[in-house]
mmCIF file with all atom_site columns, C-alpha atoms in Angstrom:
data_model
loop_
_atom_site.group_PDB
_atom_site.id
_atom_site.type_symbol
_atom_site.label_atom_id
_atom_site.label_alt_id
_atom_site.label_comp_id
_atom_site.label_asym_id
_atom_site.label_entity_id
_atom_site.label_seq_id
_atom_site.pdbx_PDB_ins_code
_atom_site.Cartn_x
_atom_site.Cartn_y
_atom_site.Cartn_z
_atom_site.occupancy
_atom_site.B_iso_or_equiv
_atom_site.pdbx_formal_charge
_atom_site.auth_seq_id
_atom_site.auth_comp_id
_atom_site.auth_asym_id
_atom_site.auth_atom_id
_atom_site.pdbx_PDB_model_num
ATOM 1   C CA . UNK Q 1 1   ? -27.208 16.596  26.972  1.00 0.00 ? 1   UNK Q CA 1
ATOM 2   C CA . UNK Q 1 2   ? -25.586 13.610  25.316  1.00 0.00 ? 2   UNK Q CA 1
ATOM 3   C CA . UNK Q 1 3   ? -24.201 10.911  27.532  1.00 0.00 ? 3   UNK Q CA 1
ATOM 4   C CA . UNK Q 1 4   ? -20.667 9.807   26.732  1.00 0.00 ? 4   UNK Q CA 1
ATOM 5   C CA . UNK Q 1 5   ? -19.972 6.106   26.998  1.00 0.00 ? 5   UNK Q CA 1
ATOM 6   C CA . UNK Q 1 6   ? -16.643 4.422   27.431  1.00 0.00 ? 6   UNK Q CA 1
ATOM 7   C CA . UNK Q 1 7   ? -15.708 2.668   24.229  1.00 0.00 ? 7   UNK Q CA 1
ATOM 8   C CA . UNK Q 1 8   ? -14.343 -0.829  24.694  1.00 0.00 ? 8   UNK Q CA 1
ATOM 9   C CA . UNK Q 1 9   ? -11.371 -1.725  22.440  1.00 0.00 ? 9   UNK Q CA 1
ATOM 10  C CA . UNK Q 1 10  ? -13.166 -4.704  20.871  1.00 0.00 ? 10  UNK Q CA 1
ATOM 11  C CA . UNK Q 1 11  ? -16.241 -2.597  20.053  1.00 0.00 ? 11  UNK Q CA 1
ATOM 12  C CA . UNK Q 1 12  ? -13.969 -0.014  18.438  1.00 0.00 ? 12  UNK Q CA 1
ATOM 13  C CA . UNK Q 1 13  ? -12.194 -2.717  16.372  1.00 0.00 ? 13  UNK Q CA 1
ATOM 14  C CA . UNK Q 1 14  ? -15.567 -4.145  15.324  1.00 0.00 ? 14  UNK Q CA 1
ATOM 15  C CA . UNK Q 1 15  ? -16.749 -0.730  14.133  1.00 0.00 ? 15  UNK Q CA 1
ATOM 16  C CA . UNK Q 1 16  ? -13.446 -0.103  12.320  1.00 0.00 ? 16  UNK Q CA 1
ATOM 17  C CA . UNK Q 1 17  ? -13.859 -3.414  10.468  1.00 0.00 ? 17  UNK Q CA 1
ATOM 18  C CA . UNK Q 1 18  ? -16.624 -1.644  8.521   1.00 0.00 ? 18  UNK Q CA 1
ATOM 19  C CA . UNK Q 1 19  ? -14.124 0.999   7.399   1.00 0.00 ? 19  UNK Q CA 1
ATOM 20  C CA . UNK Q 1 20  ? -12.770 0.099   3.950   1.00 0.00 ? 20  UNK Q CA 1
ATOM 21  C CA . UNK Q 1 21  ? -9.259  1.254   3.165   1.00 0.00 ? 21  UNK Q CA 1
ATOM 22  C CA . UNK Q 1 22  ? -6.628  0.955   0.466   1.00 0.00 ? 22  UNK Q CA 1
ATOM 23  C CA . UNK Q 1 23  ? -3.876  -1.545  1.284   1.00 0.00 ? 23  UNK Q CA 1
ATOM 24  C CA . UNK Q 1 24  ? -0.245  -0.436  1.212   1.00 0.00 ? 24  UNK Q CA 1
ATOM 25  C CA . UNK Q 1 25  ? 3.137   -1.810  2.174   1.00 0.00 ? 25  UNK Q CA 1
ATOM 26  C CA . UNK Q 1 26  ? 5.328   0.793   3.839   1.00 0.00 ? 26  UNK Q CA 1
ATOM 27  C CA . UNK Q 1 27  ? 9.058   0.101   3.606   1.00 0.00 ? 27  UNK Q CA 1
ATOM 28  C CA . UNK Q 1 28  ? 12.355  1.515   4.822   1.00 0.00 ? 28  UNK Q CA 1
ATOM 29  C CA . UNK Q 1 29  ? 16.040  0.737   4.414   1.00 0.00 ? 29  UNK Q CA 1
ATOM 30  C CA . UNK Q 1 30  ? 19.249  2.280   5.652   1.00 0.00 ? 30  UNK Q CA 1
ATOM 31  C CA . UNK Q 1 31  ? 21.874  1.976   8.355   1.00 0.00 ? 31  UNK Q CA 1
ATOM 32  C CA . UNK Q 1 32  ? 19.282  0.684   10.869  1.00 0.00 ? 32  UNK Q CA 1
ATOM 33  C CA . UNK Q 1 33  ? 18.136  -2.117  8.543   1.00 0.00 ? 33  UNK Q CA 1
ATOM 34  C CA . UNK Q 1 34  ? 15.357  -3.034  6.144   1.00 0.00 ? 34  UNK Q CA 1
ATOM 35  C CA . UNK Q 1 35  ? 11.717  -3.256  7.235   1.00 0.00 ? 35  UNK Q CA 1
ATOM 36  C CA . UNK Q 1 36  ? 8.283   -3.455  5.661   1.00 0.00 ? 36  UNK Q CA 1
ATOM 37  C CA . UNK Q 1 37  ? 4.752   -3.592  7.045   1.00 0.00 ? 37  UNK Q CA 1
ATOM 38  C CA . UNK Q 1 38  ? 1.231   -3.745  5.642   1.00 0.00 ? 38  UNK Q CA 1
ATOM 39  C CA . UNK Q 1 39  ? -0.796  -0.643  6.494   1.00 0.00 ? 39  UNK Q CA 1
ATOM 40  C CA . UNK Q 1 40  ? -4.241  0.760   5.841   1.00 0.00 ? 40  UNK Q CA 1
ATOM 41  C CA . UNK Q 1 41  ? -3.821  3.995   7.812   1.00 0.00 ? 41  UNK Q CA 1
ATOM 42  C CA . UNK Q 1 42  ? -2.125  6.283   5.287   1.00 0.00 ? 42  UNK Q CA 1
ATOM 43  C CA . UNK Q 1 43  ? -3.238  9.417   3.483   1.00 0.00 ? 43  UNK Q CA 1
ATOM 44  C CA . UNK Q 1 44  ? -2.252  12.623  1.755   1.00 0.00 ? 44  UNK Q CA 1
ATOM 45  C CA . UNK Q 1 45  ? -1.400  15.605  3.943   1.00 0.00 ? 45  UNK Q CA 1
ATOM 46  C CA . UNK Q 1 46  ? -0.543  18.240  1.320   1.00 0.00 ? 46  UNK Q CA 1
ATOM 47  C CA . UNK Q 1 47  ? 0.245   18.631  -2.371  1.00 0.00 ? 47  UNK Q CA 1
ATOM 48  C CA . UNK Q 1 48  ? 2.418   21.744  -1.861  1.00 0.00 ? 48  UNK Q CA 1
ATOM 49  C CA . UNK Q 1 49  ? 4.833   20.412  -0.809  1.00 0.00 ? 49  UNK Q CA 1
ATOM 50  C CA . UNK Q 1 50  ? 3.720   16.836  -1.465  1.00 0.00 ? 50  UNK Q CA 1
ATOM 51  C CA . UNK Q 1 51  ? 3.437   15.114  1.915   1.00 0.00 ? 51  UNK Q CA 1
ATOM 52  C CA . UNK Q 1 52  ? 1.820   11.941  3.225   1.00 0.00 ? 52  UNK Q CA 1
ATOM 53  C CA . UNK Q 1 53  ? 1.307   10.330  6.586   1.00 0.00 ? 53  UNK Q CA 1
ATOM 54  C CA . UNK Q 1 54  ? 1.441   6.707   7.690   1.00 0.00 ? 54  UNK Q CA 1
ATOM 55  C CA . UNK Q 1 55  ? 0.421   5.262   11.057  1.00 0.00 ? 55  UNK Q CA 1
ATOM 56  C CA . UNK Q 1 56  ? 2.504   2.430   12.547  1.00 0.00 ? 56  UNK Q CA 1
ATOM 57  C CA . UNK Q 1 57  ? 2.042   0.451   15.725  1.00 0.00 ? 57  UNK Q CA 1
ATOM 58  C CA . UNK Q 1 58  ? 4.663   1.545   18.299  1.00 0.00 ? 58  UNK Q CA 1
ATOM 59  C CA . UNK Q 1 59  ? 4.282   -1.710  20.213  1.00 0.00 ? 59  UNK Q CA 1
ATOM 60  C CA . UNK Q 1 60  ? 6.379   -3.461  17.541  1.00 0.00 ? 60  UNK Q CA 1
ATOM 61  C CA . UNK Q 1 61  ? 9.999   -2.429  18.243  1.00 0.00 ? 61  UNK Q CA 1
ATOM 62  C CA . UNK Q 1 62  ? 10.982  -3.189  14.623  1.00 0.00 ? 62  UNK Q CA 1
ATOM 63  C CA . UNK Q 1 63  ? 8.940   -0.167  13.508  1.00 0.00 ? 63  UNK Q CA 1
ATOM 64  C CA . UNK Q 1 64  ? 11.592  2.056   15.113  1.00 0.00 ? 64  UNK Q CA 1
ATOM 65  C CA . UNK Q 1 65  ? 13.687  1.336   11.990  1.00 0.00 ? 65  UNK Q CA 1
ATOM 66  C CA . UNK Q 1 66  ? 11.545  3.816   10.033  1.00 0.00 ? 66  UNK Q CA 1
ATOM 67  C CA . UNK Q 1 67  ? 12.574  6.623   12.387  1.00 0.00 ? 67  UNK Q CA 1
ATOM 68  C CA . UNK Q 1 68  ? 16.213  5.562   12.577  1.00 0.00 ? 68  UNK Q CA 1
ATOM 69  C CA . UNK Q 1 69  ? 16.537  5.338   8.776   1.00 0.00 ? 69  UNK Q CA 1
ATOM 70  C CA . UNK Q 1 70  ? 14.736  8.646   8.212   1.00 0.00 ? 70  UNK Q CA 1
ATOM 71  C CA . UNK Q 1 71  ? 12.945  7.414   5.084   1.00 0.00 ? 71  UNK Q CA 1
ATOM 72  C CA . UNK Q 1 72  ? 9.992   5.371   3.942   1.00 0.00 ? 72  UNK Q CA 1
ATOM 73  C CA . UNK Q 1 73  ? 8.137   4.410   0.783   1.00 0.00 ? 73  UNK Q CA 1
ATOM 74  C CA . UNK Q 1 74  ? 4.389   3.938   0.656   1.00 0.00 ? 74  UNK Q CA 1
ATOM 75  C CA . UNK Q 1 75  ? 3.588   1.279   -1.957  1.00 0.00 ? 75  UNK Q CA 1
ATOM 76  C CA . UNK Q 1 76  ? -0.094  1.070   -2.967  1.00 0.00 ? 76  UNK Q CA 1
ATOM 77  C CA . UNK Q 1 77  ? -1.163  -2.498  -3.733  1.00 0.00 ? 77  UNK Q CA 1
ATOM 78  C CA . UNK Q 1 78  ? -3.363  -3.859  -6.510  1.00 0.00 ? 78  UNK Q CA 1
ATOM 79  C CA . UNK Q 1 79  ? -5.505  -6.983  -6.646  1.00 0.00 ? 79  UNK Q CA 1
ATOM 80  C CA . UNK Q 1 80  ? -2.597  -9.288  -7.579  1.00 0.00 ? 80  UNK Q CA 1
ATOM 81  C CA . UNK Q 1 81  ? -0.616  -8.222  -4.471  1.00 0.00 ? 81  UNK Q CA 1
ATOM 82  C CA . UNK Q 1 82  ? -2.775  -9.985  -1.871  1.00 0.00 ? 82  UNK Q CA 1
ATOM 83  C CA . UNK Q 1 83  ? 0.068   -12.414 -1.062  1.00 0.00 ? 83  UNK Q CA 1
ATOM 84  C CA . UNK Q 1 84  ? 2.396   -9.422  -0.542  1.00 0.00 ? 84  UNK Q CA 1
ATOM 85  C CA . UNK Q 1 85  ? -0.106  -7.781  1.814   1.00 0.00 ? 85  UNK Q CA 1
ATOM 86  C CA . UNK Q 1 86  ? -0.458  -11.006 3.809   1.00 0.00 ? 86  UNK Q CA 1
ATOM 87  C CA . UNK Q 1 87  ? 3.290   -11.554 3.924   1.00 0.00 ? 87  UNK Q CA 1
ATOM 88  C CA . UNK Q 1 88  ? 4.081   -8.080  5.223   1.00 0.00 ? 88  UNK Q CA 1
ATOM 89  C CA . UNK Q 1 89  ? 1.158   -8.097  7.699   1.00 0.00 ? 89  UNK Q CA 1
ATOM 90  C CA . UNK Q 1 90  ? 3.036   -10.357 10.084  1.00 0.00 ? 90  UNK Q CA 1
ATOM 91  C CA . UNK Q 1 91  ? 0.387   -13.095 10.222  1.00 0.00 ? 91  UNK Q CA 1
ATOM 92  C CA . UNK Q 1 92  ? 2.572   -15.366 8.075   1.00 0.00 ? 92  UNK Q CA 1
ATOM 93  C CA . UNK Q 1 93  ? 5.562   -15.002 10.460  1.00 0.00 ? 93  UNK Q CA 1
ATOM 94  C CA . UNK Q 1 94  ? 7.921   -14.507 7.478   1.00 0.00 ? 94  UNK Q CA 1
ATOM 95  C CA . UNK Q 1 95  ? 11.355  -13.005 8.076   1.00 0.00 ? 95  UNK Q CA 1
ATOM 96  C CA . UNK Q 1 96  ? 12.207  -9.659  6.471   1.00 0.00 ? 96  UNK Q CA 1
ATOM 97  C CA . UNK Q 1 97  ? 14.148  -11.422 3.714   1.00 0.00 ? 97  UNK Q CA 1
ATOM 98  C CA . UNK Q 1 98  ? 11.244  -13.799 3.015   1.00 0.00 ? 98  UNK Q CA 1
ATOM 99  C CA . UNK Q 1 99  ? 8.788   -10.880 2.886   1.00 0.00 ? 99  UNK Q CA 1
ATOM 100 C CA . UNK Q 1 100 ? 10.872  -8.959  0.375   1.00 0.00 ? 100 UNK Q CA 1
ATOM 101 C CA . UNK Q 1 101 ? 11.327  -12.135 -1.724  1.00 0.00 ? 101 UNK Q CA 1
ATOM 102 C CA . UNK Q 1 102 ? 7.560   -12.089 -2.438  1.00 0.00 ? 102 UNK Q CA 1
ATOM 103 C CA . UNK Q 1 103 ? 7.917   -9.337  -5.077  1.00 0.00 ? 103 UNK Q CA 1
ATOM 104 C CA . UNK Q 1 104 ? 10.354  -7.295  -7.161  1.00 0.00 ? 104 UNK Q CA 1
ATOM 105 C CA . UNK Q 1 105 ? 11.791  -4.179  -5.487  1.00 0.00 ? 105 UNK Q CA 1
ATOM 106 C CA . UNK Q 1 106 ? 13.945  -1.251  -6.542  1.00 0.00 ? 106 UNK Q CA 1
ATOM 107 C CA . UNK Q 1 107 ? 14.633  2.265   -5.263  1.00 0.00 ? 107 UNK Q CA 1
ATOM 108 C CA . UNK Q 1 108 ? 13.738  5.759   -6.444  1.00 0.00 ? 108 UNK Q CA 1
ATOM 109 C CA . UNK Q 1 109 ? 15.263  8.486   -4.275  1.00 0.00 ? 109 UNK Q CA 1
ATOM 110 C CA . UNK Q 1 110 ? 15.319  7.825   -0.514  1.00 0.00 ? 110 UNK Q CA 1
ATOM 111 C CA . UNK Q 1 111 ? 16.827  4.348   -0.535  1.00 0.00 ? 111 UNK Q CA 1
ATOM 112 C CA . UNK Q 1 112 ? 13.622  2.747   0.768   1.00 0.00 ? 112 UNK Q CA 1
ATOM 113 C CA . UNK Q 1 113 ? 12.522  -0.339  -1.200  1.00 0.00 ? 113 UNK Q CA 1
ATOM 114 C CA . UNK Q 1 114 ? 9.823   0.446   -3.758  1.00 0.00 ? 114 UNK Q CA 1
ATOM 115 C CA . UNK Q 1 115 ? 7.501   -2.197  -5.215  1.00 0.00 ? 115 UNK Q CA 1
ATOM 116 C CA . UNK Q 1 116 ? 8.250   -2.371  -8.933  1.00 0.00 ? 116 UNK Q CA 1
ATOM 117 C CA . UNK Q 1 117 ? 4.636   -2.967  -10.021 1.00 0.00 ? 117 UNK Q CA 1
ATOM 118 C CA . UNK Q 1 118 ? 2.735   -0.984  -7.374  1.00 0.00 ? 118 UNK Q CA 1
ATOM 119 C CA . UNK Q 1 119 ? -0.293  1.098   -8.339  1.00 0.00 ? 119 UNK Q CA 1
ATOM 120 C CA . UNK Q 1 120 ? 1.600   4.084   -6.971  1.00 0.00 ? 120 UNK Q CA 1
ATOM 121 C CA . UNK Q 1 121 ? 4.757   4.641   -4.957  1.00 0.00 ? 121 UNK Q CA 1
ATOM 122 C CA . UNK Q 1 122 ? 5.372   7.635   -2.715  1.00 0.00 ? 122 UNK Q CA 1
ATOM 123 C CA . UNK Q 1 123 ? 9.056   7.672   -1.756  1.00 0.00 ? 123 UNK Q CA 1
ATOM 124 C CA . UNK Q 1 124 ? 9.592   9.904   1.257   1.00 0.00 ? 124 UNK Q CA 1
ATOM 125 C CA . UNK Q 1 125 ? 12.062  11.646  3.479   1.00 0.00 ? 125 UNK Q CA 1
ATOM 126 C CA . UNK Q 1 126 ? 10.811  11.435  7.062   1.00 0.00 ? 126 UNK Q CA 1
ATOM 127 C CA . UNK Q 1 127 ? 10.212  15.007  8.262   1.00 0.00 ? 127 UNK Q CA 1
ATOM 128 C CA . UNK Q 1 128 ? 8.280   14.529  11.511  1.00 0.00 ? 128 UNK Q CA 1
ATOM 129 C CA . UNK Q 1 129 ? 6.654   11.988  13.808  1.00 0.00 ? 129 UNK Q CA 1
ATOM 130 C CA . UNK Q 1 130 ? 3.882   12.155  16.371  1.00 0.00 ? 130 UNK Q CA 1
ATOM 131 C CA . UNK Q 1 131 ? 3.277   9.499   19.021  1.00 0.00 ? 131 UNK Q CA 1
ATOM 132 C CA . UNK Q 1 132 ? -0.304  9.054   20.120  1.00 0.00 ? 132 UNK Q CA 1
ATOM 133 C CA . UNK Q 1 133 ? -1.685  6.114   22.111  1.00 0.00 ? 133 UNK Q CA 1
ATOM 134 C CA . UNK Q 1 134 ? -0.402  2.860   20.582  1.00 0.00 ? 134 UNK Q CA 1
ATOM 135 C CA . UNK Q 1 135 ? 0.706   4.367   17.276  1.00 0.00 ? 135 UNK Q CA 1
ATOM 136 C CA . UNK Q 1 136 ? 3.328   6.626   15.734  1.00 0.00 ? 136 UNK Q CA 1
ATOM 137 C CA . UNK Q 1 137 ? 2.359   8.853   12.830  1.00 0.00 ? 137 UNK Q CA 1
ATOM 138 C CA . UNK Q 1 138 ? 5.129   9.288   10.271  1.00 0.00 ? 138 UNK Q CA 1
ATOM 139 C CA . UNK Q 1 139 ? 5.030   12.434  8.150   1.00 0.00 ? 139 UNK Q CA 1
ATOM 140 C CA . UNK Q 1 140 ? 6.976   12.192  4.911   1.00 0.00 ? 140 UNK Q CA 1
ATOM 141 C CA . UNK Q 1 141 ? 7.914   14.691  2.232   1.00 0.00 ? 141 UNK Q CA 1
ATOM 142 C CA . UNK Q 1 142 ? 7.527   12.933  -1.109  1.00 0.00 ? 142 UNK Q CA 1
ATOM 143 C CA . UNK Q 1 143 ? 10.900  13.057  -2.871  1.00 0.00 ? 143 UNK Q CA 1
ATOM 144 C CA . UNK Q 1 144 ? 10.171  10.391  -5.475  1.00 0.00 ? 144 UNK Q CA 1
ATOM 145 C CA . UNK Q 1 145 ? 7.020   9.232   -7.199  1.00 0.00 ? 145 UNK Q CA 1
ATOM 146 C CA . UNK Q 1 146 ? 6.079   6.385   -9.522  1.00 0.00 ? 146 UNK Q CA 1
ATOM 147 C CA . UNK Q 1 147 ? 2.654   5.850   -11.036 1.00 0.00 ? 147 UNK Q CA 1
ATOM 148 C CA . UNK Q 1 148 ? 2.015   2.275   -12.135 1.00 0.00 ? 148 UNK Q CA 1
ATOM 149 C CA . UNK Q 1 149 ? -0.641  0.714   -14.310 1.00 0.00 ? 149 UNK Q CA 1
ATOM 150 C CA . UNK Q 1 150 ? -4.170  1.632   -13.269 1.00 0.00 ? 150 UNK Q CA 1
ATOM 151 C CA . UNK Q 1 151 ? -5.168  -1.838  -12.081 1.00 0.00 ? 151 UNK Q CA 1
ATOM 152 C CA . UNK Q 1 152 ? -7.839  -2.820  -9.579  1.00 0.00 ? 152 UNK Q CA 1
ATOM 153 C CA . UNK Q 1 153 ? -6.806  -1.639  -6.090  1.00 0.00 ? 153 UNK Q CA 1
ATOM 154 C CA . UNK Q 1 154 ? -6.643  -3.979  -3.131  1.00 0.00 ? 154 UNK Q CA 1
ATOM 155 C CA . UNK Q 1 155 ? -8.812  -2.890  -0.199  1.00 0.00 ? 155 UNK Q CA 1
ATOM 156 C CA . UNK Q 1 156 ? -9.250  -4.166  3.340   1.00 0.00 ? 156 UNK Q CA 1
ATOM 157 C CA . UNK Q 1 157 ? -12.791 -4.433  4.707   1.00 0.00 ? 157 UNK Q CA 1
ATOM 158 C CA . UNK Q 1 158 ? -14.574 -6.652  7.216   1.00 0.00 ? 158 UNK Q CA 1
ATOM 159 C CA . UNK Q 1 159 ? -11.226 -8.145  8.323   1.00 0.00 ? 159 UNK Q CA 1
ATOM 160 C CA . UNK Q 1 160 ? -10.305 -9.366  4.840   1.00 0.00 ? 160 UNK Q CA 1
ATOM 161 C CA . UNK Q 1 161 ? -8.789  -8.362  1.507   1.00 0.00 ? 161 UNK Q CA 1
ATOM 162 C CA . UNK Q 1 162 ? -11.090 -7.478  -1.373  1.00 0.00 ? 162 UNK Q CA 1
ATOM 163 C CA . UNK Q 1 163 ? -10.739 -6.120  -4.872  1.00 0.00 ? 163 UNK Q CA 1
ATOM 164 C CA . UNK Q 1 164 ? -12.273 -2.782  -5.750  1.00 0.00 ? 164 UNK Q CA 1
ATOM 165 C CA . UNK Q 1 165 ? -13.746 -3.331  -9.227  1.00 0.00 ? 165 UNK Q CA 1
ATOM 166 C CA . UNK Q 1 166 ? -14.398 -0.732  -11.828 1.00 0.00 ? 166 UNK Q CA 1
#
């Protein structure tokens, strides 16, 4: 029989630092206000209908704006967006206006800001949420899509940004 050990939060974070993931900025806008955050935890759920999920920390009250607005856009970053990723991560302490001033934005269908030169943009209507532990999972039906130039994607690994070469 295998013995189960309690996993300490720091040990879990250390192990997760070895997990490489694509870097995105998830955005929303509407009556509740504009918000954006850097995320790694995002993936496809279905292609029929097209749906994605994004995980956001519930401990930041500003992330409630995504639920209140009922929309979000997942903007996949390329190598030249490292400053955007840092700005929206919160470590720079930039205001929302300063974060959005780091790049050019427009909209597709939901009203959420979309990064004009993103690798890909998935513009979504929020269809469901699930709270679990410290995070809220947002499920979005993709209502708008933009495919950008196929540049080198930005990835996060070992607690830093890296470029995935070809």
